[in-house]
Short mmCIF file of C-alpha atoms in Angstrom, two decimals:
data_model
loop_
_atom_site.label_atom_id
_atom_site.label_comp_id
_atom_site.label_asym_id
_atom_site.label_seq_id
_atom_site.Cartn_x
_atom_site.Cartn_y
_atom_site.Cartn_z
CA MET A 13 0.06 0.02 0.06
CA LYS A 14 2.99 2.58 0.75
CA TYR A 15 3.77 2.17 -3.06
CA PRO A 16 0.80 3.72 -4.29
CA ILE A 17 0.78 6.51 -1.95
CA ILE A 18 4.59 7.47 -2.78
CA PHE A 19 3.39 7.30 -6.76
CA LEU A 20 0.54 9.58 -5.94
CA GLY A 21 2.84 11.89 -4.22
CA LEU A 22 5.44 12.03 -7.08
CA LEU A 23 2.19 12.52 -9.42
CA LEU A 24 1.46 15.46 -7.21
CA THR A 25 4.57 17.09 -7.04
CA VAL A 26 5.20 16.93 -10.63
CA SER A 27 2.18 18.66 -10.99
CA CYS A 28 2.62 21.31 -8.54
CA LYS A 29 6.03 22.04 -10.61
CA GLN A 30 4.35 22.20 -13.95
CA LYS A 31 1.98 24.27 -12.57
CA ALA A 32 4.53 26.93 -11.19
CA LYS A 33 6.27 26.58 -14.41
CA SER A 34 3.64 27.59 -16.26
CA GLN A 35 2.85 30.27 -14.13
CA ASN A 36 6.15 31.61 -14.01
CA GLU A 37 6.42 31.53 -17.93
CA SER A 38 2.87 33.34 -17.94
CA VAL A 39 4.17 36.14 -15.33
CA GLN A 40 7.31 36.54 -17.93
CA THR A 41 5.77 36.62 -20.85
CA GLY A 42 3.14 39.36 -19.75
CA THR A 43 6.27 40.85 -18.09
CA ALA A 44 7.28 41.31 -21.32
CA ILE A 45 4.64 42.18 -23.18
CA ARG A 46 4.22 45.35 -20.46
CA LEU A 47 7.66 46.39 -20.96
CA ASP A 48 7.67 46.02 -25.06
CA SER A 49 4.24 48.30 -24.47
CA VAL A 50 6.20 50.95 -22.02
CA SER A 51 9.15 50.95 -24.29
CA SER A 52 6.52 51.59 -27.36
CA ASP A 53 4.83 54.43 -25.43
CA THR A 54 8.48 55.91 -24.44
CA SER A 55 9.18 56.11 -28.10
CA ILE A 56 6.22 57.78 -28.95
CA LYS A 57 6.31 60.36 -26.20
CA GLU A 58 9.55 61.19 -27.09
CA GLU A 59 9.35 62.10 -30.66
CA LYS A 60 9.79 65.72 -31.21
CA PRO A 61 9.37 68.15 -34.05
CA VAL A 62 12.52 68.06 -35.34
CA LEU A 63 14.05 71.30 -35.57
CA LYS A 64 15.80 72.67 -38.88
CA THR A 65 18.83 74.18 -39.57
CA PHE A 66 20.21 77.31 -41.62
CA GLU A 67 22.02 75.00 -43.56
CA GLY A 68 22.51 75.74 -47.31
CA LEU A 69 20.30 78.90 -46.71
CA SER A 70 21.44 82.46 -47.60
CA ASP A 71 21.05 85.34 -45.43
CA THR A 72 18.14 86.86 -47.02
CA THR A 73 15.88 83.45 -46.86
CA PHE A 74 12.60 84.27 -45.33
CA VAL A 75 12.36 81.63 -42.30
CA ARG A 76 9.60 80.71 -40.10
CA LEU A 77 11.34 81.64 -36.60
CA ALA A 78 9.54 78.16 -34.76
CA ASP A 79 11.16 75.88 -37.00
CA PHE A 80 14.71 77.08 -35.85
CA SER A 81 13.95 77.10 -31.86
CA GLU A 82 11.62 76.07 -29.57
CA ASP A 83 12.55 78.61 -27.06
CA PHE A 84 10.77 81.86 -27.93
CA ALA A 85 7.37 82.79 -26.51
CA TYR A 86 4.85 84.42 -29.14
CA ASP A 87 1.58 87.07 -28.70
CA MET A 88 1.57 88.32 -32.57
CA ARG A 89 -0.26 91.11 -31.57
CA TYR A 90 -1.49 92.45 -35.32
CA ALA A 91 -3.26 88.70 -35.84
CA THR A 92 -5.23 89.98 -33.65
CA GLU A 93 -7.62 93.11 -32.59
CA ASN A 94 -5.44 93.94 -29.25
CA ASN A 95 -3.14 96.53 -30.79
CA PHE A 96 -3.32 100.16 -31.44
CA LEU A 97 -5.05 99.87 -34.66
CA LYS A 98 -8.22 98.25 -33.04
CA ALA A 99 -7.87 95.68 -36.21
CA LYS A 100 -6.63 92.67 -37.39
CA VAL A 101 -4.10 92.99 -40.45
CA TYR A 102 -2.66 89.45 -40.54
CA ASP A 103 -4.35 86.50 -41.44
CA CYS A 104 -3.04 84.28 -39.29
CA ALA A 105 -0.15 84.45 -36.47
CA GLU A 106 3.32 83.77 -37.61
CA CYS A 107 6.52 85.16 -37.01
CA TYR A 108 8.96 85.06 -39.98
CA THR A 109 12.37 86.71 -40.49
CA ARG A 110 15.51 86.55 -42.69
CA VAL A 111 17.75 84.04 -42.18
CA LYS A 112 20.42 86.67 -40.80
CA THR A 113 18.01 88.07 -38.59
CA ALA A 114 16.95 84.55 -36.96
CA LYS A 115 20.43 83.40 -36.25
CA ALA A 116 21.10 86.92 -34.45
CA LEU A 117 17.48 86.38 -32.54
CA ILE A 118 18.77 82.88 -31.39
CA LYS A 119 22.33 83.88 -30.21
CA ALA A 120 20.54 86.94 -27.91
CA ASN A 121 17.82 84.69 -26.41
CA LYS A 122 20.78 81.86 -25.61
CA ASP A 123 22.22 84.89 -23.44
CA PHE A 124 18.88 86.11 -22.32
CA MET A 125 18.16 82.23 -21.21
CA GLU A 126 21.60 81.95 -19.28
CA LYS A 127 19.73 84.83 -17.25
CA GLY A 128 16.46 83.22 -16.85
CA VAL A 129 14.26 84.70 -19.33
CA LYS A 130 13.40 84.95 -23.04
CA ILE A 131 12.53 86.67 -25.91
CA LYS A 132 8.49 87.02 -26.62
CA PHE A 133 7.02 88.46 -29.81
CA PHE A 134 4.93 90.91 -30.62
CA ASP A 135 5.44 91.32 -34.34
CA CYS A 136 8.21 90.08 -36.75
CA TYR A 137 8.46 90.32 -40.69
CA ARG A 138 5.62 92.72 -41.92
CA PRO A 139 4.74 92.01 -46.13
CA ASN A 140 4.35 95.28 -47.40
CA SER A 141 0.62 95.09 -48.55
CA VAL A 142 0.06 94.37 -44.68
CA GLN A 143 2.07 98.25 -44.33
CA TYR A 144 -0.37 99.32 -46.68
CA LYS A 145 -3.30 97.93 -44.64
CA MET A 146 -2.16 99.64 -41.60
CA TRP A 147 -1.64 103.04 -43.41
CA GLU A 148 -4.87 102.92 -44.60
CA ILE A 149 -6.11 102.90 -41.05
CA VAL A 150 -3.23 105.13 -39.40
CA PRO A 151 -1.97 107.26 -42.20
CA ASN A 152 0.55 108.83 -39.45
CA PRO A 153 3.95 108.46 -40.07
CA GLN A 154 4.63 108.77 -36.38
CA TYR A 155 3.09 105.43 -36.04
CA VAL A 156 3.04 103.48 -39.12
CA ALA A 157 6.15 103.96 -41.85
CA ASN A 158 4.65 105.24 -45.08
CA PRO A 159 4.51 101.68 -47.18
CA ASP A 160 6.08 103.40 -50.34
CA ARG A 161 9.02 104.01 -48.73
CA GLY A 162 8.47 100.83 -46.15
CA SER A 163 9.96 99.72 -42.99
CA ILE A 164 12.61 97.68 -41.55
CA HIS A 165 9.85 95.37 -40.69
CA ASN A 166 9.08 94.91 -44.17
CA LYS A 167 12.39 93.71 -44.81
CA GLY A 168 12.61 91.05 -42.38
CA GLY A 169 14.86 93.00 -39.97
CA ALA A 170 12.94 94.13 -37.48
CA VAL A 171 10.97 92.82 -34.15
CA ASP A 172 8.92 93.94 -31.44
CA ILE A 173 9.22 92.07 -28.76
CA THR A 174 9.49 92.01 -24.70
CA LEU A 175 11.38 89.38 -22.03
CA VAL A 176 8.94 87.07 -20.30
CA ASP A 177 10.80 84.57 -17.46
CA LEU A 178 11.21 80.89 -18.30
CA GLU A 179 7.45 80.46 -16.81
CA GLY A 180 5.79 82.96 -19.52
CA ASN A 181 5.16 86.02 -17.15
CA GLU A 182 6.37 89.24 -18.48
CA LEU A 183 8.68 91.40 -17.42
CA ASP A 184 7.39 95.16 -16.56
CA MET A 185 8.65 97.29 -18.97
CA GLY A 186 6.41 99.99 -17.81
CA THR A 187 4.13 99.94 -20.67
CA ASP A 188 2.01 97.63 -22.98
CA PHE A 189 3.55 97.19 -26.65
CA ASP A 190 2.41 100.13 -29.07
CA TYR A 191 1.72 102.21 -25.85
CA PHE A 192 2.58 105.64 -28.05
CA GLY A 193 4.01 108.47 -25.23
CA LYS A 194 6.79 109.36 -22.77
CA ARG A 195 6.40 106.41 -20.51
CA ALA A 196 7.85 104.22 -23.40
CA TYR A 197 10.56 106.10 -24.31
CA HIS A 198 14.22 104.80 -23.46
CA ASP A 199 15.36 108.00 -22.27
CA ASN A 200 12.67 108.46 -20.00
CA MET A 201 14.43 107.55 -16.51
CA ASP A 202 11.50 108.80 -14.51
CA LEU A 203 10.31 104.84 -13.58
CA PRO A 204 10.98 102.54 -11.15
CA GLN A 205 14.28 101.09 -10.85
CA GLU A 206 12.60 97.73 -11.50
CA ILE A 207 11.11 98.80 -15.27
CA LEU A 208 14.94 100.53 -16.07
CA ASP A 209 16.84 97.54 -15.39
CA ASN A 210 14.20 95.51 -17.33
CA ARG A 211 14.69 97.83 -20.47
CA LYS A 212 18.20 98.22 -19.60
CA LEU A 213 18.82 94.33 -20.05
CA LEU A 214 16.38 94.02 -23.03
CA LYS A 215 18.38 96.71 -24.86
CA GLU A 216 21.80 96.03 -23.67
CA THR A 217 21.53 92.22 -24.86
CA MET A 218 19.96 92.96 -28.27
CA GLU A 219 22.57 95.36 -28.93
CA ALA A 220 25.51 92.82 -28.17
CA HIS A 221 24.11 90.98 -31.21
CA GLY A 222 23.71 93.52 -33.76
CA PHE A 223 20.55 95.29 -33.29
CA TRP A 224 19.68 98.63 -32.39
CA SER A 225 16.45 100.74 -30.85
CA ILE A 226 14.70 103.39 -31.45
CA ARG A 227 14.04 106.08 -28.80
CA THR A 228 10.35 106.29 -28.67
CA GLU A 229 10.04 102.45 -28.45
CA TRP A 230 11.27 100.20 -25.97
CA TRP A 231 9.96 97.25 -27.75
CA HIS A 232 11.57 97.89 -31.30
CA TYR A 233 14.97 96.37 -32.68
CA ASN A 234 16.34 96.49 -35.92
CA LEU A 235 19.46 94.39 -37.02
CA SER A 236 21.90 96.73 -38.15
CA ALA A 237 22.61 94.26 -41.45
CA ALA A 238 19.25 94.14 -42.69
CA THR A 239 19.10 98.15 -43.39
CA ASN A 240 20.11 97.85 -46.59
CA ASP A 241 17.77 94.69 -47.95
CA ARG A 242 14.73 95.20 -50.09
CA VAL A 243 11.19 95.93 -48.97
CA ALA A 244 9.52 92.34 -49.25
CA ASN A 245 6.00 91.09 -49.69
CA PHE A 246 6.62 87.74 -49.22
CA LYS A 247 3.40 86.12 -47.73
CA TRP A 248 3.03 82.97 -45.27
CA GLU A 249 0.42 80.41 -45.81
CA CYS A 250 -2.08 79.82 -43.05
CA ASP A 251 -3.64 76.48 -41.88
CA ASP A 252 -7.13 76.17 -42.51
#
């Protein structure tokens, strides 16, 4: 009678081992599936738009700045009615410049980011046809450049900007963009020190990268190397 009991014990032992092996294989297989799934999900999450390079592009080519850097902020006012014209004059919001301007802006922004701030754009390249629209609304050379002559905005060498911290909060510059009054003048020193320091940081950094300002607008900067470029009417495409 002992032999059948022993035999039954052996059967139970073998059965348990096979069951454990099967469960272990199931767990391992399941783990492999989960790992594969995580790996696949991770690779999807890590996919980012590939930034373009300036290789092979001439300095006068028009480029979309966001294609070359993700480190800028934007509030393109003339694509809205939130501007001194009280009118939308761009079909859609985009920031284009010529290549040499884009290169200088990226270098300047690198310096700004080392100080914990970055550039935010209000306006960039402006087609000459838009300059005519603006002139029709406000035909005053004190506020809008005569489109027959054009402005450096029309050449792809001017930008209207401010600074924001790395969370996107604007630094206090004393006035809003396109405020036409003495409070916006660079030579107005009758302002709180914080505002003067913020304007100084903006001005000195931009000048160090080849830009020059105009006395009456703290936000406006022209690239010196773009002064002699031709007025352009290049128009970007808008997504439907």
